[in-house]
CSV table of C-alpha atoms in Angstrom, one decimal:
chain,number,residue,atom,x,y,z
A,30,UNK,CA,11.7,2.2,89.6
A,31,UNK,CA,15.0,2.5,87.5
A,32,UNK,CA,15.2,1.6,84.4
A,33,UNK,CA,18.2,2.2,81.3
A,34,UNK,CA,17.6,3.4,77.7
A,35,UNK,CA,20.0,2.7,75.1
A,36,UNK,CA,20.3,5.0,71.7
A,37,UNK,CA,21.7,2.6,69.6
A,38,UNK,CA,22.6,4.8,67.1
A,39,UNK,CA,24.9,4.8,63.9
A,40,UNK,CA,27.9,5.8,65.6
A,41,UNK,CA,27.6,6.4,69.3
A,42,UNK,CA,25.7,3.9,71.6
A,43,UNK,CA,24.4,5.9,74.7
A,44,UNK,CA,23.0,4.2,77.6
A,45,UNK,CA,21.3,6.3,80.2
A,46,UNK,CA,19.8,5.2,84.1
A,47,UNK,CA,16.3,7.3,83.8
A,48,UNK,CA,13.6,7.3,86.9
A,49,UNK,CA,10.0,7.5,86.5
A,50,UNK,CA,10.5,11.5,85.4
A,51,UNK,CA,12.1,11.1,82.9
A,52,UNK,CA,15.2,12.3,85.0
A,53,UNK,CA,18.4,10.8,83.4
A,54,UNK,CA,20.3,10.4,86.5
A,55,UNK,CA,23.6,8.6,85.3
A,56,UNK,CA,24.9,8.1,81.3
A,57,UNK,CA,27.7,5.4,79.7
A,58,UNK,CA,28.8,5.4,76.2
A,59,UNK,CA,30.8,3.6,73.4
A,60,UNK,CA,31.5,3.8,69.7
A,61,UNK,CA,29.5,1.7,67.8
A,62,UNK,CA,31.2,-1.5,66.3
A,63,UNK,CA,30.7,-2.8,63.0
A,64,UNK,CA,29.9,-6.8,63.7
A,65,UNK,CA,26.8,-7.8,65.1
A,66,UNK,CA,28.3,-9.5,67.9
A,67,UNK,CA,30.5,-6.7,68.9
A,68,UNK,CA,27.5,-4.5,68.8
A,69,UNK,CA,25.7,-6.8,71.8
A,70,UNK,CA,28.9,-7.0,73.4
A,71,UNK,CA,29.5,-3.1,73.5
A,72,UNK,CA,25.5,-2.6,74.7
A,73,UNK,CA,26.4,-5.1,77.3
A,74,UNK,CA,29.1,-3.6,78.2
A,75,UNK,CA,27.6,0.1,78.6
A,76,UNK,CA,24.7,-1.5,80.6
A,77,UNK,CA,27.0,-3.2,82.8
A,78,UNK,CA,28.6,0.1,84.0
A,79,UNK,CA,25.3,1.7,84.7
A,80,UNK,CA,24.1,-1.5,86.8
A,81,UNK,CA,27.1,-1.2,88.7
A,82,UNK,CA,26.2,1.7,90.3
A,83,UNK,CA,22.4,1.3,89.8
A,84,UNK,CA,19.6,-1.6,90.9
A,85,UNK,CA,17.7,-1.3,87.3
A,86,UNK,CA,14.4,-3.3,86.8
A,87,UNK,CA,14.9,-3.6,82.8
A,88,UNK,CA,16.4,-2.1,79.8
A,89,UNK,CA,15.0,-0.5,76.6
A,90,UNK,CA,16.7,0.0,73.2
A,91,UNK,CA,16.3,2.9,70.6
A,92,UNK,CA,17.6,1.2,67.8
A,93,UNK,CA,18.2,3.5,64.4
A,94,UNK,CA,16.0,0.7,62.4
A,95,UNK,CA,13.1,-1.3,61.4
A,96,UNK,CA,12.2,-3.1,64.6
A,97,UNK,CA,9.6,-5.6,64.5
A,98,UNK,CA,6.0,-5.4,65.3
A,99,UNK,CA,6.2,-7.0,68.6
A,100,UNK,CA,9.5,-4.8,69.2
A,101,UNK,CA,11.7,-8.0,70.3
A,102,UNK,CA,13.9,-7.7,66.8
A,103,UNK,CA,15.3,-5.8,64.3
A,104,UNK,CA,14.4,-6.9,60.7
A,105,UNK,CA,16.8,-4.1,58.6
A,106,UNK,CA,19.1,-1.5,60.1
A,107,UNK,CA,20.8,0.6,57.5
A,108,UNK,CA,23.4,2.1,59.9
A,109,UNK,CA,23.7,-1.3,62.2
A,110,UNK,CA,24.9,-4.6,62.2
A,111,UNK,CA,21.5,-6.1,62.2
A,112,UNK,CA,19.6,-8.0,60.1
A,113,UNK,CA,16.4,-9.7,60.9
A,114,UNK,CA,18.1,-10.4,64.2
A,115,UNK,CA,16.1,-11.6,67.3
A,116,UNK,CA,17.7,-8.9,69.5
A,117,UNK,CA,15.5,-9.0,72.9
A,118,UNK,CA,15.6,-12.0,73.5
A,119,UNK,CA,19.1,-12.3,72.8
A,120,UNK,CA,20.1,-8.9,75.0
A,121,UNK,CA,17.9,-10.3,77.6
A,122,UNK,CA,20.0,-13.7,77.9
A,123,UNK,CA,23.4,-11.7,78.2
A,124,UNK,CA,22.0,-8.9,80.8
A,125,UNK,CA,19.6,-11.2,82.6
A,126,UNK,CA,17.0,-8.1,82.2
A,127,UNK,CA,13.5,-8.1,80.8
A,128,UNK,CA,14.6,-5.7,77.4
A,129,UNK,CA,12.4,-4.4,74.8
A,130,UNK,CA,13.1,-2.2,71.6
A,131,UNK,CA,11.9,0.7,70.0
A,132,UNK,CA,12.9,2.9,66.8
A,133,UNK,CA,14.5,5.6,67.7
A,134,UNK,CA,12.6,8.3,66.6
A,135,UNK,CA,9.7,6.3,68.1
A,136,UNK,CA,11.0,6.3,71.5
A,137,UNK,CA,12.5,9.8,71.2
A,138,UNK,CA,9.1,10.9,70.1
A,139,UNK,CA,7.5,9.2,73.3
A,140,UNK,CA,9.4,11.3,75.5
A,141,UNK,CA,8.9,14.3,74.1
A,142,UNK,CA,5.3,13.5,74.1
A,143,UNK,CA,5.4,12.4,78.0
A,144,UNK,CA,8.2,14.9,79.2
A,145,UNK,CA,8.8,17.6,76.3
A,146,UNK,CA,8.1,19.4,73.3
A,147,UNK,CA,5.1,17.7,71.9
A,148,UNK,CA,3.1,17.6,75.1
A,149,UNK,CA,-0.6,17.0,74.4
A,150,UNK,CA,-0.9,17.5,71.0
A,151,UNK,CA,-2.9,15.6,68.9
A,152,UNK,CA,-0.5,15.1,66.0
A,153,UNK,CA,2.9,15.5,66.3
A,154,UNK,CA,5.9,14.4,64.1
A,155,UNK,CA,9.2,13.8,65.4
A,156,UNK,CA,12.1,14.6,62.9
A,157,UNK,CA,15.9,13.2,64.3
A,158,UNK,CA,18.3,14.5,63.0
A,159,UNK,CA,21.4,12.2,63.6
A,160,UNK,CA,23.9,10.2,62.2
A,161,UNK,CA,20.7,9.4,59.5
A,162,UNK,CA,17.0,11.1,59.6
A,163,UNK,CA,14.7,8.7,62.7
A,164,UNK,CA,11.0,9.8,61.8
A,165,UNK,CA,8.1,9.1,63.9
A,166,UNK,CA,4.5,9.7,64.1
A,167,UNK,CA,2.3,10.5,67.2
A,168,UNK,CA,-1.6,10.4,66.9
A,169,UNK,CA,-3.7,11.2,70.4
A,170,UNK,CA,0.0,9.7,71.8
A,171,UNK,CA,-0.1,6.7,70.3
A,172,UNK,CA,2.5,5.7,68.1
A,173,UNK,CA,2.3,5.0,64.5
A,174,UNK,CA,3.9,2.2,62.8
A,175,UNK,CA,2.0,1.4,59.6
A,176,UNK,CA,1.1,-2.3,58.5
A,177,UNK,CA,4.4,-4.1,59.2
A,178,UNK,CA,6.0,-1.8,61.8
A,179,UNK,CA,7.9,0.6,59.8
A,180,UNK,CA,6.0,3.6,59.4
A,181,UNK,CA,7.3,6.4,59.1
A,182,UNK,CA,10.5,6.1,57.2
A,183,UNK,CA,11.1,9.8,56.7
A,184,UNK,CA,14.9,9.9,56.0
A,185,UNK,CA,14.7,7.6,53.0
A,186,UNK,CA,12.3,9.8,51.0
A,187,UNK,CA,13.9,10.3,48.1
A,188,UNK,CA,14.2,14.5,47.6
A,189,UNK,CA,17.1,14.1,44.6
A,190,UNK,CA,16.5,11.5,42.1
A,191,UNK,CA,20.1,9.9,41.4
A,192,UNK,CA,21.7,12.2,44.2
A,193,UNK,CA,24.1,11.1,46.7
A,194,UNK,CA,24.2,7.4,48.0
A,195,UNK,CA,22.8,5.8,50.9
A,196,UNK,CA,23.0,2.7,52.9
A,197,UNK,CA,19.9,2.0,52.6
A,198,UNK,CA,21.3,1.3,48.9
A,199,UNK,CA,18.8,4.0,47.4
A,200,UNK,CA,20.2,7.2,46.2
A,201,UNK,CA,18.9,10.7,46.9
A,202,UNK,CA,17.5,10.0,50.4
A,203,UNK,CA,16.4,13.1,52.6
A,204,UNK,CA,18.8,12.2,54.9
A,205,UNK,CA,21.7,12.2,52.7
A,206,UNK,CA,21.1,16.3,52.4
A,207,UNK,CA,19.7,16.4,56.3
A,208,UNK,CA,21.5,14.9,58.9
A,209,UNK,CA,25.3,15.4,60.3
A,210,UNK,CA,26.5,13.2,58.3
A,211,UNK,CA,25.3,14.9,55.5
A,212,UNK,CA,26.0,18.1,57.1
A,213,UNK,CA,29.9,17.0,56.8
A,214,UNK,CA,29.4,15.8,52.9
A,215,UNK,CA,28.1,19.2,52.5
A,216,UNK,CA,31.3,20.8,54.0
A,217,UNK,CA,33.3,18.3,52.1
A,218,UNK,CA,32.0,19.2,48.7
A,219,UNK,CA,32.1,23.1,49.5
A,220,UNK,CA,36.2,22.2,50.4
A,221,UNK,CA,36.7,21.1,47.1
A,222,UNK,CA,35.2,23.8,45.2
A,223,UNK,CA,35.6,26.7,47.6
A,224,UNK,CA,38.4,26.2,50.0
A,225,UNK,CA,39.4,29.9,50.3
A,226,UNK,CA,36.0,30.3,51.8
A,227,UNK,CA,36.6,28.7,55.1
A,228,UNK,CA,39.3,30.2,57.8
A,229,UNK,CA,38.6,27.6,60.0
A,230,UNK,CA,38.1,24.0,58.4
A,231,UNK,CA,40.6,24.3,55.8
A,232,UNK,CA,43.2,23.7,58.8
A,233,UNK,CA,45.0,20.9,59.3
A,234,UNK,CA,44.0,18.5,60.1
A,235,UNK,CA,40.1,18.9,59.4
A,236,UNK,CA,41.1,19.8,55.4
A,237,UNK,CA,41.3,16.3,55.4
A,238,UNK,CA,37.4,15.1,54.3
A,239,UNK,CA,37.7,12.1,56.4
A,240,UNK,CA,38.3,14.3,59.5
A,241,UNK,CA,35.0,16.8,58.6
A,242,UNK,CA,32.8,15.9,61.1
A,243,UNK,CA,29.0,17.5,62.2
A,244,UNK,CA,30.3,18.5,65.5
A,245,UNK,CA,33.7,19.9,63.6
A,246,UNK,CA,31.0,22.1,61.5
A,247,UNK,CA,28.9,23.3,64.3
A,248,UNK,CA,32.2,24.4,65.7
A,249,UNK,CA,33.2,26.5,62.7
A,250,UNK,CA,29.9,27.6,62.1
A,251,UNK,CA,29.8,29.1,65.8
A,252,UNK,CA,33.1,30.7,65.7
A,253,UNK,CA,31.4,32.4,62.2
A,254,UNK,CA,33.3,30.0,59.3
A,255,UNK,CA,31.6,31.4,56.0
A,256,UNK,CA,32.0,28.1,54.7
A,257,UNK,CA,30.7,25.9,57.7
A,258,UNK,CA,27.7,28.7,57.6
A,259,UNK,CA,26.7,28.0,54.4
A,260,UNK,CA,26.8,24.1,55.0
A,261,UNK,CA,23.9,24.7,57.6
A,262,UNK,CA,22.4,26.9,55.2
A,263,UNK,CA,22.0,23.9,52.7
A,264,UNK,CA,21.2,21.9,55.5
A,265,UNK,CA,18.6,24.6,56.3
A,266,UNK,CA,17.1,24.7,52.9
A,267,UNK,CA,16.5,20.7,52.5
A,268,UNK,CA,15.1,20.5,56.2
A,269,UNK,CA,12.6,23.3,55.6
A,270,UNK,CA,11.6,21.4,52.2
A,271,UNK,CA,11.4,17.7,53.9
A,272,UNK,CA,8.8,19.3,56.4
A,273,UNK,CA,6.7,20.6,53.7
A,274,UNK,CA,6.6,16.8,51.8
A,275,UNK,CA,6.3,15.5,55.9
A,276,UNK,CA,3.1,18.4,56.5
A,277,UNK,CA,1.5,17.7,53.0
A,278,UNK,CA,0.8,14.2,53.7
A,279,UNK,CA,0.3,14.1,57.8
A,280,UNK,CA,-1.0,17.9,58.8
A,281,UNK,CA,1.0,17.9,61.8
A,282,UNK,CA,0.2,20.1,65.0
A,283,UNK,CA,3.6,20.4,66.2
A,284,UNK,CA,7.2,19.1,64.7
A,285,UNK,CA,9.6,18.3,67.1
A,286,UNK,CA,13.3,18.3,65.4
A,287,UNK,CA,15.4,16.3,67.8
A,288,UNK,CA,19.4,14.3,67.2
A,289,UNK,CA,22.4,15.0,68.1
A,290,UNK,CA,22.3,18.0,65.0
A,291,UNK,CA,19.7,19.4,67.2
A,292,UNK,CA,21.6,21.0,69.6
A,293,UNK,CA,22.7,23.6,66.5
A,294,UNK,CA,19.4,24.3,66.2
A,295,UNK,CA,20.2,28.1,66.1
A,296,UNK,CA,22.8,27.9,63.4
A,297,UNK,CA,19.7,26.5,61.1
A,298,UNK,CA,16.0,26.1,62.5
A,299,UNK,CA,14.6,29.5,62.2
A,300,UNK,CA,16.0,29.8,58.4
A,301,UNK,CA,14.2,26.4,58.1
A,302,UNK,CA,11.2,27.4,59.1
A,303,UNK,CA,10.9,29.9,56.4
A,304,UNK,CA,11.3,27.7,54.0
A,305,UNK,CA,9.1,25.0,54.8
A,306,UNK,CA,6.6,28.0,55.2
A,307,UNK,CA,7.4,28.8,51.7
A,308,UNK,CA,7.1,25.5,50.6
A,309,UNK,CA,4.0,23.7,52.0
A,310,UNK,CA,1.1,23.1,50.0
A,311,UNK,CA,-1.2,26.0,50.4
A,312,UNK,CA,1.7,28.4,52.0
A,313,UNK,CA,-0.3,31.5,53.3
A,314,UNK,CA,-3.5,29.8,53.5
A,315,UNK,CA,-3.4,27.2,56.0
A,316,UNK,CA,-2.0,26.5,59.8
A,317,UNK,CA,1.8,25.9,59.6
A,318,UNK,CA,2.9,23.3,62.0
A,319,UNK,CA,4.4,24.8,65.4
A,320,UNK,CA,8.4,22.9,64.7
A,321,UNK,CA,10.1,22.8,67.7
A,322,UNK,CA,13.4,21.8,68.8
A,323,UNK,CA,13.0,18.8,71.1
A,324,UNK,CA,12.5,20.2,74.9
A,325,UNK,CA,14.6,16.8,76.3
A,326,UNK,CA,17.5,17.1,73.5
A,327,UNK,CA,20.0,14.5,72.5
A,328,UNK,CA,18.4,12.2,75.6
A,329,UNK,CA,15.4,11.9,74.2
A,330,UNK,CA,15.6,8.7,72.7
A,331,UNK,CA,17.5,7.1,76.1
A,332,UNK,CA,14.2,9.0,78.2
A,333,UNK,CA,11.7,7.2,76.0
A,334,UNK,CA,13.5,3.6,75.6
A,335,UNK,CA,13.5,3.9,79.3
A,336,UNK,CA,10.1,4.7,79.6
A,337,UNK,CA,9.2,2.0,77.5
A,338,UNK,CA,11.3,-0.1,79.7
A,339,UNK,CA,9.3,0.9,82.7
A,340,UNK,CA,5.9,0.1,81.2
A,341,UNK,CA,7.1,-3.5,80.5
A,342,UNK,CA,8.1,-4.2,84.2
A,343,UNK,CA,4.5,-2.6,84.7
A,344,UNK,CA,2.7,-4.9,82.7
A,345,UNK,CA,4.2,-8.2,84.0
């Protein structure tokens, strides 16, 4: 049985055709609209290339918000067009599919239980690092979502009381210091302050802030930019101290840090290990979580909304 998961995410939606494996055996993608309706249309549209070429039994969406408790809408989506919209059913009437939806981090987090990094354990966190921060929360593999649904919103912590803005309309959320978007901010700010420092990003046309992207970063970081180095440094730093806030209150077995930042993971993990080492409650005297960079990668969330998918068709 084939079924597609979408990762509707704040910039990029990414549809995938996925087998019962967890194999991901054809991909579409779009930019993200801004309107609600153009959203739908550009999901249909992705899922409409994919069933060209594929018979698919139903469809799965890891949406980058609150989603609610019997996953058939979105209530709030900070990144998204969405709000309190009854997307399932709505998706379902345009594709002719049975659809359901997950948060993100939720579904990327089933994968990587099912197919990756977080393989049997008991506890296990998933951390996405993306256009935002997705959070999820995996106990004896069952997902938890807290009283309405929600649980866990990690990237809207607040580390930095009056720090930079969010649109979740709060101000000094996690993921305004850790994610690539705020792995570009970073950059941004260190242009304004430090431009000598960089031999790569200060070129036109990246000097321009609006043109700093994650993926421009990772680039310069790679080719050994001292400024783009220090961005993941920072990026580093308030990872490794989220994970000690995320490890005080859940005592996880294993961290998976998933998103598209992900895939720099050796431009920033190991340094952020140290400091959430340094920083947990009880540093030197306790089990530190095993954090892992997710085993499926960016398609983590497409694998598990897929999945998720499958087990619908199952159960009818």
């Amino acid at each position: 049985m084939l079924t597609v998961g979408i990762d509707v995410g704040g910039t990029t939606v990414r549809a995938g055709v996925v087998d019962n494996h967890g194999s991901v055996l054809d991909t579409a993608r779009t930019a993200t609209p801004a309107g609600q309706d153009a959203l739908e249309n550009a999901i249909s549209s992705v899922v409409a290339q994919l069933t060209h070429r594929h018979e698919v039994s139903a469809v799965g969406l890891a949406v980058a918000g609150f989603v609610t408790e019997d996953r058939r809408g979105v209530r709030f989506a900070p990144h998204l067009a969405w709000r309190q919209a009854p997307v399932a059913d709505r998706m379902s009437r345009k594709l002719r599919l049975p659809v359901v939806l997950e948060h993100d981090a939720n579904a990327a987090a089933m994968a990587e239980y099912r197919f990756g990094a977080a393989r049997g354990a008991r506890v296990a966190v998933m951390v996405a690092l993306g256009t935002g921060i997705g959070g999820a929360l995996l106990i004896d593999g069952e997902v938890f979502r807290g009283a309405h649904g929600v649980a866990p919103e990690l990237g809207h912590l607040r580390v930095v009381p009056g720090g930079r803005p969010c649109p979740c309309g709060k101000r000094g959320c996690w993921e305004r210091y850790c994610s690539g978007t705020a792995l570009a901010a970073t950059t941004v700010e260190l242009l304004a302050t430090e431009p000598g420092l960089s031999t790569v990003l200060a070129r036109e046309p990246v000097r321009d802030g609006r043109a700093v992207t994650g993926r421009a970063v990772a680039g310069a970081a790679r080719e050994g930019d001292p400024l783009a180095l220090r961005a993941f440094a920072e990026l580093a730093r308030w990872l490794g101290e989220g994970l000690a806030l995320v490890a005080d209150v859940y005592d996880p077995e294993v961290v998976v840090i998933g998103g598209g930042v992900s895939e720099s993971a050796p431009l920033f993990l190991d340094e952020a290990r140290e400091h959430y080492a340094k920083q947990v409650t009880g540093a030197g005297h306790r089990p530190l979580a095993r954090i892992r960079p997710a085993q499926l990668g960016d398609d983590a969330g497409i694998v598990g909304a897929a999945a998720l998918a499958a087990d619908l068709v199952a159960r009818v």
